[in-house]
CSV table of C-alpha atoms in Angstrom, one decimal:
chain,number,residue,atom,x,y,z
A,1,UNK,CA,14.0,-44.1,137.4
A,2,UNK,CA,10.8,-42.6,136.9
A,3,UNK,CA,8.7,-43.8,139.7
A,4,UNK,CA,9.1,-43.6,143.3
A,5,UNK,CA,10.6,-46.3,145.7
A,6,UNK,CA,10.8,-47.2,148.7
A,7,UNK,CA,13.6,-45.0,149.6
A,8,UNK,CA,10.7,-41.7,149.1
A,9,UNK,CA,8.4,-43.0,151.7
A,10,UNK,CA,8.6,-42.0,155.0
A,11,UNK,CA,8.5,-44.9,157.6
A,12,UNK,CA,6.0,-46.0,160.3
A,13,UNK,CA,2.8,-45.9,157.9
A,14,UNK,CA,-0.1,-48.6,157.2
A,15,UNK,CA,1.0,-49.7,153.5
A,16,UNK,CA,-0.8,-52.4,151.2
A,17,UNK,CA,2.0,-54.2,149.0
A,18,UNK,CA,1.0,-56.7,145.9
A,19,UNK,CA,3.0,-59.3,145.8
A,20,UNK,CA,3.2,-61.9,143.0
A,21,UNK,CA,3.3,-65.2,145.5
A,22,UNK,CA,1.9,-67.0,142.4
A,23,UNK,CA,3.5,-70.9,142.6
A,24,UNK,CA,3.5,-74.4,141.6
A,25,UNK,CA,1.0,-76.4,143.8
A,26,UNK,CA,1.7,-80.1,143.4
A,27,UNK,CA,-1.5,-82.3,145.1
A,28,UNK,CA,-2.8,-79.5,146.9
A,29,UNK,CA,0.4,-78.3,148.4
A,30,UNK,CA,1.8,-75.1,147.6
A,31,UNK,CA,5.6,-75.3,146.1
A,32,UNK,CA,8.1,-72.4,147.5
A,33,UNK,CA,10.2,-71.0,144.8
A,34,UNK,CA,12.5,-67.9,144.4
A,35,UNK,CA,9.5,-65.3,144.5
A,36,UNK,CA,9.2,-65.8,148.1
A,37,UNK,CA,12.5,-64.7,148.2
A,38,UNK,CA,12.5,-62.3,146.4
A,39,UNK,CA,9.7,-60.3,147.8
A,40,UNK,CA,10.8,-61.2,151.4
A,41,UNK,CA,13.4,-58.3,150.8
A,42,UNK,CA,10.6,-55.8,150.5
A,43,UNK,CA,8.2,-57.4,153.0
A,44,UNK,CA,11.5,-57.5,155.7
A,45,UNK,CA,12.4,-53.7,154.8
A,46,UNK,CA,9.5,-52.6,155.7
A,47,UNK,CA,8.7,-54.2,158.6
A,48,UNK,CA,11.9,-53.5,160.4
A,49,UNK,CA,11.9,-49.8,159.3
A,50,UNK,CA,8.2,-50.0,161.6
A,51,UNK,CA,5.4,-50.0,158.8
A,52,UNK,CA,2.5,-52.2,159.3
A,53,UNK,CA,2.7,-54.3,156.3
A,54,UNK,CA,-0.2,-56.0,154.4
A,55,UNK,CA,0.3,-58.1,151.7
A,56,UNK,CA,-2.1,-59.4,149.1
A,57,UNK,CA,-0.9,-61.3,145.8
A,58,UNK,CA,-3.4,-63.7,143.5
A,59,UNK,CA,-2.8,-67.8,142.9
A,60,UNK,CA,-3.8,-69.4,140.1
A,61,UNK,CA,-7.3,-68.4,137.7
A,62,UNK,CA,-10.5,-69.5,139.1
A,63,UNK,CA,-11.6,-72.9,137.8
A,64,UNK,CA,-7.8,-74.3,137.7
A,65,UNK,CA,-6.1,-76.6,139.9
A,66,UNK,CA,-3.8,-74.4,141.3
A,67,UNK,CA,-6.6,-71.9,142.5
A,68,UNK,CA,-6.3,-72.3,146.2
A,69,UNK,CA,-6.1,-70.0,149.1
A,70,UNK,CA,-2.9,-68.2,150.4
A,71,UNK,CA,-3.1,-69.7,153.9
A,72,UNK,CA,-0.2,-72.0,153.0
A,73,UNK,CA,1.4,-68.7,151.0
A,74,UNK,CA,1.6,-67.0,154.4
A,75,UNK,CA,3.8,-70.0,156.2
A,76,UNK,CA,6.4,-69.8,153.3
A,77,UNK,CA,6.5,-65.8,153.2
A,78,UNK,CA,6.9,-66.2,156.7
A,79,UNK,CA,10.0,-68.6,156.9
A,80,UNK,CA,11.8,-66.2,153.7
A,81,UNK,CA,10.8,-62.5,155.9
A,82,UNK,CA,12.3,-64.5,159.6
A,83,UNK,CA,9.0,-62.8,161.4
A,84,UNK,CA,5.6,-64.3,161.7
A,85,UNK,CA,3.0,-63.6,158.6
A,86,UNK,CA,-0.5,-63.3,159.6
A,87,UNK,CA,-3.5,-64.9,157.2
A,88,UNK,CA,-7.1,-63.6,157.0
A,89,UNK,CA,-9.4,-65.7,154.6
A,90,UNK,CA,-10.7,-62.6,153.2
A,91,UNK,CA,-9.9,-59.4,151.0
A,92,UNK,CA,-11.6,-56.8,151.7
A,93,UNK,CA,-14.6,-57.0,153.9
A,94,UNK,CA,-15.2,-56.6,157.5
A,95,UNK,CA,-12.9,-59.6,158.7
A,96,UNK,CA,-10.1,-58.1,156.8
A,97,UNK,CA,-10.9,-54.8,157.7
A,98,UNK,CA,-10.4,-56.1,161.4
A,99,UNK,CA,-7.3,-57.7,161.2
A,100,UNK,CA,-5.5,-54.4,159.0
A,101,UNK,CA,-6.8,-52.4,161.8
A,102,UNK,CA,-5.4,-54.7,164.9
A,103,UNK,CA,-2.0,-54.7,163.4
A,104,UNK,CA,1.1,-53.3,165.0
A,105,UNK,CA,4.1,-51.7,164.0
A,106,UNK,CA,6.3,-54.3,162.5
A,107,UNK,CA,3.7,-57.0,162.1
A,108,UNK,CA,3.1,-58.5,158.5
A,109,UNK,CA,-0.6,-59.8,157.5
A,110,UNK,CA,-1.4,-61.6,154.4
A,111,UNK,CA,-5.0,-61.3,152.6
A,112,UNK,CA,-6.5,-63.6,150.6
A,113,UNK,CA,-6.4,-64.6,147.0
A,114,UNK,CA,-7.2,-61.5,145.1
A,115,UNK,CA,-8.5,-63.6,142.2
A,116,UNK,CA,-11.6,-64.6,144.7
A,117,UNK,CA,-12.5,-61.1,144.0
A,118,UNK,CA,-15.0,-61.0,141.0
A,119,UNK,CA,-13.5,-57.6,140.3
A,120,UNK,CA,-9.9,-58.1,140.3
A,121,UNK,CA,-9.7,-60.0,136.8
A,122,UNK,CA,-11.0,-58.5,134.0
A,123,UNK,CA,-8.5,-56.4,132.0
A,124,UNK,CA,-10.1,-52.7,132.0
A,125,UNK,CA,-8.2,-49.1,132.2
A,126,UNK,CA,-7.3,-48.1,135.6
A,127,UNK,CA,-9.7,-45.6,136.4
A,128,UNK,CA,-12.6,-48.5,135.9
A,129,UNK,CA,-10.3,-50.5,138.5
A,130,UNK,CA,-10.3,-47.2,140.6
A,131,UNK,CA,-13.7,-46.8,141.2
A,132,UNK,CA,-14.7,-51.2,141.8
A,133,UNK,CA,-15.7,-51.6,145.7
A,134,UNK,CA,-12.4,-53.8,146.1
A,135,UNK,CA,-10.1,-50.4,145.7
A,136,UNK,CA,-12.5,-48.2,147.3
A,137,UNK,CA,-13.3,-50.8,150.1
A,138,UNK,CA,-9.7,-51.1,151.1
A,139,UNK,CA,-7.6,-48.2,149.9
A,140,UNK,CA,-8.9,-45.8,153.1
A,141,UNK,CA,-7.2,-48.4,155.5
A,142,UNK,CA,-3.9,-47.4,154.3
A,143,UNK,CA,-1.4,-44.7,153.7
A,144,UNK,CA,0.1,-46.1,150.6
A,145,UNK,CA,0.2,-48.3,148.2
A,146,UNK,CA,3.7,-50.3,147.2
A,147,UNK,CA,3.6,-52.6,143.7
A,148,UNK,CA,6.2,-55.1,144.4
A,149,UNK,CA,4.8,-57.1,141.2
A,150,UNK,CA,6.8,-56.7,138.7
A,151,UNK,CA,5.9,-60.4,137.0
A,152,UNK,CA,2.0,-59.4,137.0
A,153,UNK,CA,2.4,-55.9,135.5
A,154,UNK,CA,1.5,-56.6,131.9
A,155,UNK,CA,-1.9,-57.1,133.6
A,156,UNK,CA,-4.9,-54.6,134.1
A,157,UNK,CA,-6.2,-56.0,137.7
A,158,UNK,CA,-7.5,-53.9,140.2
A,159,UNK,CA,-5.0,-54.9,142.5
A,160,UNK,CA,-2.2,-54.0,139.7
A,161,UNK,CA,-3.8,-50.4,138.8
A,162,UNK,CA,-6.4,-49.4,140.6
A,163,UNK,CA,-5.1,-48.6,143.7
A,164,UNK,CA,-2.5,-46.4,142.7
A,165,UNK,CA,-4.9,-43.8,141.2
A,166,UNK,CA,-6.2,-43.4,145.2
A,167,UNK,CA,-3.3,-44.0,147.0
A,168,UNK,CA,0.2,-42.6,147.0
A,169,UNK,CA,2.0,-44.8,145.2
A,170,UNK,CA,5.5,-46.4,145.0
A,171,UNK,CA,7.9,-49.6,143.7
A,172,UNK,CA,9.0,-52.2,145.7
A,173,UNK,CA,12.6,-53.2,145.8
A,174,UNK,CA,12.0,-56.7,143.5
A,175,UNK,CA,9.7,-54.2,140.9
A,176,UNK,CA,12.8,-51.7,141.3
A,177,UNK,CA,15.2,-54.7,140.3
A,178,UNK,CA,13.2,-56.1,137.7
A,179,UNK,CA,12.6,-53.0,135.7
A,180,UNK,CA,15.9,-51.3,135.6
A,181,UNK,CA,17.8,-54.8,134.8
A,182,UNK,CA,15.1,-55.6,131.8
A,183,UNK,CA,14.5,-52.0,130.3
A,184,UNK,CA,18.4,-52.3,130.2
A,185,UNK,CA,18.5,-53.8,127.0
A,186,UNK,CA,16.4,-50.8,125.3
A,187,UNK,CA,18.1,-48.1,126.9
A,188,UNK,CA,21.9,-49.0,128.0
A,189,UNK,CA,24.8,-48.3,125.4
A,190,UNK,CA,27.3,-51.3,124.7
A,191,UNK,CA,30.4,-50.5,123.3
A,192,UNK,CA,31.1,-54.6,122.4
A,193,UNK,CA,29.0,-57.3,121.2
A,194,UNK,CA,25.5,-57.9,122.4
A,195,UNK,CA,24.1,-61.3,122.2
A,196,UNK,CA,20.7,-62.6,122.7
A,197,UNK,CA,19.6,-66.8,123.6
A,198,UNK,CA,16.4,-67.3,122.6
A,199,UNK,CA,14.4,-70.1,123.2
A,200,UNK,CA,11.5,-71.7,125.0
A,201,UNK,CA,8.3,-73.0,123.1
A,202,UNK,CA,6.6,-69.9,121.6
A,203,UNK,CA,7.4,-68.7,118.2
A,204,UNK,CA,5.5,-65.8,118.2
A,205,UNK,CA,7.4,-64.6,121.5
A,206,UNK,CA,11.0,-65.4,119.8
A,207,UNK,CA,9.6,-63.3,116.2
A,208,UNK,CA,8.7,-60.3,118.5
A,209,UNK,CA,11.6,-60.4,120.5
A,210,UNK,CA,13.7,-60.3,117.7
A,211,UNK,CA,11.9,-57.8,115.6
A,212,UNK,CA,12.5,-55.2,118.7
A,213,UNK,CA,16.0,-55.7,119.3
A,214,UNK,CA,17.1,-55.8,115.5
A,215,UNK,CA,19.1,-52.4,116.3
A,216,UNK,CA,20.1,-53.5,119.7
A,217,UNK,CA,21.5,-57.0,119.5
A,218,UNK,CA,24.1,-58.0,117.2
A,219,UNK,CA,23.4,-61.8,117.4
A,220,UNK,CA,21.1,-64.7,118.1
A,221,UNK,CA,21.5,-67.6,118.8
A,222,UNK,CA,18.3,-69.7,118.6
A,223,UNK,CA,17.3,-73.2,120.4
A,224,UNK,CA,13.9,-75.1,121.6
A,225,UNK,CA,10.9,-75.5,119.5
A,226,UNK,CA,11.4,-72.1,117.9
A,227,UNK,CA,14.9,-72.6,117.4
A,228,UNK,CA,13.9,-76.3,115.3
A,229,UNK,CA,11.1,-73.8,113.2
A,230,UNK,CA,13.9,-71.7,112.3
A,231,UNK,CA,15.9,-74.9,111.3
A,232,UNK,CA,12.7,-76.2,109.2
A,233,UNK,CA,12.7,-72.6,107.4
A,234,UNK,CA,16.4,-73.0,106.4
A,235,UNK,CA,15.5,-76.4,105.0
A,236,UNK,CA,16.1,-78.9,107.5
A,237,UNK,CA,13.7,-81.8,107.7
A,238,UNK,CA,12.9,-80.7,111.3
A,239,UNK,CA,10.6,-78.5,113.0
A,240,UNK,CA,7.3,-80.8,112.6
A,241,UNK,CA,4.9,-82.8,114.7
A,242,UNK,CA,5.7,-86.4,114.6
A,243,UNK,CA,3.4,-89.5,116.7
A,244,UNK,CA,1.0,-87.3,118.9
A,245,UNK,CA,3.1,-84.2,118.6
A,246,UNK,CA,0.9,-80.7,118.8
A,247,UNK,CA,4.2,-77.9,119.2
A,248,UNK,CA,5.0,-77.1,115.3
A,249,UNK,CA,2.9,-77.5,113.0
A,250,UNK,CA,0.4,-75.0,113.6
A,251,UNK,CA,2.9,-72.5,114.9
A,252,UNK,CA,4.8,-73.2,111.5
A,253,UNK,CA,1.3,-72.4,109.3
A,254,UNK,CA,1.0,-68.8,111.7
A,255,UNK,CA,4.8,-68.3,111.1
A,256,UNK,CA,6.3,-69.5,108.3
A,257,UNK,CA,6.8,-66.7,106.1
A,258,UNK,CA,7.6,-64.7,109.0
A,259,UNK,CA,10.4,-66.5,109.8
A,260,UNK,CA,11.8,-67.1,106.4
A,261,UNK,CA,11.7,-63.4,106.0
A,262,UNK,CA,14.2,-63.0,109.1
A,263,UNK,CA,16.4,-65.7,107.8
A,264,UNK,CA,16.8,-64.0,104.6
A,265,UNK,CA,17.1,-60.5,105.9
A,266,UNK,CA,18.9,-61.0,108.7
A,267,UNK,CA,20.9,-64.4,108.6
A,268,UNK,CA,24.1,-62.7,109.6
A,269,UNK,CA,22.9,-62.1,112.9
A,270,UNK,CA,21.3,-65.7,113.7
A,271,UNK,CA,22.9,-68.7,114.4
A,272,UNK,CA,20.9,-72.1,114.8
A,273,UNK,CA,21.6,-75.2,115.8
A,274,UNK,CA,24.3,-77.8,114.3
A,275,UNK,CA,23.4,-80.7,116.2
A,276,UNK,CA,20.6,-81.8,118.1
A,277,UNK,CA,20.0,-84.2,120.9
A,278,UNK,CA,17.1,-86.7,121.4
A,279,UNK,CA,16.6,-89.9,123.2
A,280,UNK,CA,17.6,-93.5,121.5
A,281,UNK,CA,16.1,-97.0,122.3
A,282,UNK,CA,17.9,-97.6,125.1
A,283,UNK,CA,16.7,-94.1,127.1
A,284,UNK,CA,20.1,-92.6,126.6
A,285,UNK,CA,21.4,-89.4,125.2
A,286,UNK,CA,22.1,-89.7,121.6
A,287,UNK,CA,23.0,-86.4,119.0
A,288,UNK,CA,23.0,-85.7,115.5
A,289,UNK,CA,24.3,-83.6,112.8
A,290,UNK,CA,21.4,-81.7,111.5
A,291,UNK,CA,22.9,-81.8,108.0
A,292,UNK,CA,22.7,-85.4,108.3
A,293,UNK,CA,19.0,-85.7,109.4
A,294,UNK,CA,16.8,-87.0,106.4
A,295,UNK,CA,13.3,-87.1,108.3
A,296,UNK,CA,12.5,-86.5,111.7
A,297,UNK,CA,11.0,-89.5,113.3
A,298,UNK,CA,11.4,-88.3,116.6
A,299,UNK,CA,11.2,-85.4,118.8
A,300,UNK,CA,14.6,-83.7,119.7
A,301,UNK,CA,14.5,-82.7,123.3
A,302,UNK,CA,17.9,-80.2,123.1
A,303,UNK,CA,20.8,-78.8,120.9
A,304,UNK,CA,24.0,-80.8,120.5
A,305,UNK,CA,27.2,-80.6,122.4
A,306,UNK,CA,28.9,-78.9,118.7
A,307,UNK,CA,26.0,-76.2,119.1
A,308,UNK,CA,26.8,-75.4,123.5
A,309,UNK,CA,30.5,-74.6,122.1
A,310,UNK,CA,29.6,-72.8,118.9
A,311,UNK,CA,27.2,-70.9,121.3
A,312,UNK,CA,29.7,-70.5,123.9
A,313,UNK,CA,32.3,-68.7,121.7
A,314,UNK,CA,30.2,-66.2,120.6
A,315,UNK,CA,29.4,-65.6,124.7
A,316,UNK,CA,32.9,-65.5,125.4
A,317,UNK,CA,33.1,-62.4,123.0
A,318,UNK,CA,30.0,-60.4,124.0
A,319,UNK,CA,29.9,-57.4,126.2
A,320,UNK,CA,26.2,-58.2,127.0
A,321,UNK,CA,24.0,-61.3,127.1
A,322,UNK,CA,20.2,-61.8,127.6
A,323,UNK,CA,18.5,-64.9,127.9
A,324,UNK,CA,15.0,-65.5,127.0
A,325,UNK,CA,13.5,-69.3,127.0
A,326,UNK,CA,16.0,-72.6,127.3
A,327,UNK,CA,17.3,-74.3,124.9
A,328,UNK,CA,15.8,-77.8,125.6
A,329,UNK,CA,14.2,-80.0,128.1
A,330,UNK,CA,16.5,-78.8,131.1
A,331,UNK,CA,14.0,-80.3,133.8
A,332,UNK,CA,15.5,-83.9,132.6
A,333,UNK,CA,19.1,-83.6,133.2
A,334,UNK,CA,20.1,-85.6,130.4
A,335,UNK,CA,19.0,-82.5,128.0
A,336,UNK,CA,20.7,-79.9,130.4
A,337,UNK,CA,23.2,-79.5,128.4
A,338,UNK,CA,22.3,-76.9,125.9
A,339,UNK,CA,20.5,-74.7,128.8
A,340,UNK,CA,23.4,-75.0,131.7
A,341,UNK,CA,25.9,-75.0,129.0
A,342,UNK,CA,25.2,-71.9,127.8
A,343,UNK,CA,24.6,-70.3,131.1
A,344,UNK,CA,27.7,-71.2,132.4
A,345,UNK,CA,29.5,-70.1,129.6
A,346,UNK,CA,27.8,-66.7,130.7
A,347,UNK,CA,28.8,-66.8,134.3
A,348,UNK,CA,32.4,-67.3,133.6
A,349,UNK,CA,32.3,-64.6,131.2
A,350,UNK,CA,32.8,-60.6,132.3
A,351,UNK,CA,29.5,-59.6,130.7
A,352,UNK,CA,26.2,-57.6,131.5
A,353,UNK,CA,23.9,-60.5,131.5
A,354,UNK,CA,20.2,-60.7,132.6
A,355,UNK,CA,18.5,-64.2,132.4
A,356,UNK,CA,14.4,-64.6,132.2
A,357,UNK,CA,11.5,-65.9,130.4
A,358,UNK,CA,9.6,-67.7,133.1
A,359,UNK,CA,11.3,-70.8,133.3
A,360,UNK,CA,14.7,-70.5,132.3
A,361,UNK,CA,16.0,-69.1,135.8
A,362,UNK,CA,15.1,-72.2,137.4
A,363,UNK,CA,18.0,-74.1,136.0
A,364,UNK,CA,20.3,-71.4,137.5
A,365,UNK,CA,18.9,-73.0,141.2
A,366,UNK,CA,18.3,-76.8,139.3
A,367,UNK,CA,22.6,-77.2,138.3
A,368,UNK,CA,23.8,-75.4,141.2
A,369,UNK,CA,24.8,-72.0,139.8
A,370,UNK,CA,24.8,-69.1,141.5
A,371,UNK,CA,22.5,-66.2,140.8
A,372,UNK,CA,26.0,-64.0,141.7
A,373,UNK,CA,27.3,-64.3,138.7
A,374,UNK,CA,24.9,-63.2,136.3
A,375,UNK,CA,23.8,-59.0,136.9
A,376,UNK,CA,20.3,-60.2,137.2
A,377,UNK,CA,18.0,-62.9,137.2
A,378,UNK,CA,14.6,-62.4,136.6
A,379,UNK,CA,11.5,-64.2,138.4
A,380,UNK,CA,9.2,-62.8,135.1
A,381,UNK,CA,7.5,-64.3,132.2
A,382,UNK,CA,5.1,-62.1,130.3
A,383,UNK,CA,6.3,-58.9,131.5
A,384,UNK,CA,10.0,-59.8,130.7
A,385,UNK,CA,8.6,-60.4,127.5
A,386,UNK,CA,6.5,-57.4,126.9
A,387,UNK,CA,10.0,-55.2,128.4
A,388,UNK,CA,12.4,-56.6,126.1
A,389,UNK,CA,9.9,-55.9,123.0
A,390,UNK,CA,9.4,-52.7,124.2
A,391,UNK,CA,5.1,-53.0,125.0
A,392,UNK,CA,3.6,-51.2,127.6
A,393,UNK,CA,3.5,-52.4,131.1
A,394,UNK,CA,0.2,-51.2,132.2
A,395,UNK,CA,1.2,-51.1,136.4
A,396,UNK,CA,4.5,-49.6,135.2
A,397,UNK,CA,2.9,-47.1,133.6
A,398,UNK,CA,0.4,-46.1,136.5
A,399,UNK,CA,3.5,-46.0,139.0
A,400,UNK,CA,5.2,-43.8,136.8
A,401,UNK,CA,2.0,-41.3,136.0
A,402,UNK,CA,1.5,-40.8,139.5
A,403,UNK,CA,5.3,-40.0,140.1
A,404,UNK,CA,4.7,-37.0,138.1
């Protein structure tokens, strides 16, 4: 690994950690999900090894509904570390400043919202984000500076890069985690078959993905709105906005040719979908051949049940298998199928196996899986993304140049 972690920094220091606490907040109340738990092993770690921790992650963009404080942030943390969080409804003037300087050994504060900062959003090179008074405001209260953000690091923020160019610098455990298990795909040998799922709602995402991994994965297998586009390319009357529809048709115009050109150089290593599940008039589950669909007069919310064990057997035979984006509307249990089908089929399988894309993970928790059986989970989106393609992770990057 070529960045420091926790394990190179000596104990019993003052050390500013970014978190990414970012959540769902449903009528004003914040929603806890697996971050918090995730970045309650780094929190915990270093308060019982007798740091003084302070925390500071962003919420939401300014203008949106979910851009509220962290007060709420600091109860849930809390409950995940087992030891009391602290909350200060400021960043980095004097009321912060205070409550940094009045904490003891062990004790855990939380600042607020980063993105209340006029200085923490725009995307500029590090040594810009260096020099704004946030960084230098803040970074003499502290010994070091841990990024346990591994979800936010495709961005430029001051809170992302800036304060590793003035402080010493190192990775959290969940940034550890998270960067070893998704460089993996890029850099690990496999002597068997690799496999990729790709789904989710972006075309774009699934074309880039599989442009970068043409010499690393052996086979694709393709669901969700990109999946159908694929299907409309091969010549299936599918893959277009019917009633008030807005998820094809202008992704088709950008893509089209694109995707044709994949099809025809590389069929032999993409599967699609066979069947394909939508709802019928009485608000049940219905499937259908794709072969035998002669206009689409409704959208199709998941692949079919003929697709989950087409996809399964070519699991079943992989010595790896990387998830990116579900295969249908898995939040409504009656299009589960394709999603948990296929990730079940990974779980009983003795394979390398890292699941992400935002979303997808969710449905591990959702079905009652168990994170155990895949090698890892990810709680990223974009990053993931920009990792499996191969694009620079900007607060990666910083970490590693100041390792050197």
């Amino acid at each position: 690994m070529s960045f420091k972690t926790l394990d190179d920094l000596e104990p019993g220091q003052r050390v500013l950690v970014r978190l990414d606490l970012n959540s769902p907040v449903e009528d004003g109340t914040v929603q806890d999900n697996r971050r918090f738990e995730r970045h309650a092993e780094t929190v915990r770690e270093l308060a019982e090894r007798g740091d003084r921790v302070v925390c500071m992650a962003h919420q939401g963009r300014p203008g949106g509904d979910d851009f509220v404080s962290l007060r709420q942030h600091a109860d849930i943390l809390a409950e995940h570390v087992g030891r009391d969080v602290h909350f200060v409804p400021d960043t980095y003037g004097p009321e912060a400043v205070e409550a940094i300087e009045a904490l003891e050994a062990g004790e855990v504060l939380l600042l607020e919202n980063t993105r209340m900062c006029d200085e923490e959003l725009p995307e500029e090179d590090p040594e810009v984000k260096a020099e704004t008074e946030f960084v230098q405001s803040l970074a003499p209260e502290f010994d070091a500076y841990v990024n346990d953000a591994y979800s936010a690091a495709h961005r430029k923020h001051a809170s992302l890069v800036g304060f590793p160019l003035v402080l010493p610098a190192y990775a959290g455990r969940v940034m550890e985690a998270e960067y070893e298990a998704n460089t993996a795909i890029a850099e690990r040998e496999f002597d068997g078959q690799v496999t990729m799922v790709v789904g989710g709602t972006k075309a774009s995402d699934v074309i880039s993905v599989m442009n970068a991994l043409d010499e690393k994965v052996d086979q694709f297998l393709l669901g969700g709105i990109a999946g159908e586009l694929f299907l409309r390319a091969a010549g299936y009357p599918v893959g277009e906005d019917v009633g008030d529809m807005d998820l094809f048709d202008d992704q088709w115009e950008r893509n089209a040719d694109t995707i044709r050109a994949l099809l025809e150089e590389r069929g032999d290593e993409i599967t699609l979908a066979n069947d394909l599940a939508y709802e019928d008039e009485d608000g049940e589950r219905a499937e259908v051949l794709v072969e035998d669909i002669e206009e689409k007069t409704q959208g199709f919310l998941d692949v079919g049940t003929d697709t989950v064990a087409l996809y399964n057997d070519v699991i079943r035979d992989s010595e790896a298998v990387f998830v990116k984006g579900a295969l249908g509307l898995f939040e409504d249990e009656r299009f589960s199928v394709g999603t948990v089908g296929v990730l079940e089929a990974i779980a009983e399988t003795d394979c390398f196996s890292v699941v992400g894309g935002g979303d997808t993970s969710r449905a591990i928790e959702m079905y009652g899986m168990s994170e155990d059986d895949f090698s890892h989970v990810s709680i990223a989106g974009g990053a993931y993304i920009r990792a499996l393609t191969g694009e620079p992770l900007p607060a990666v990057e910083v970490l590693e140049a100041e390792a050197e």
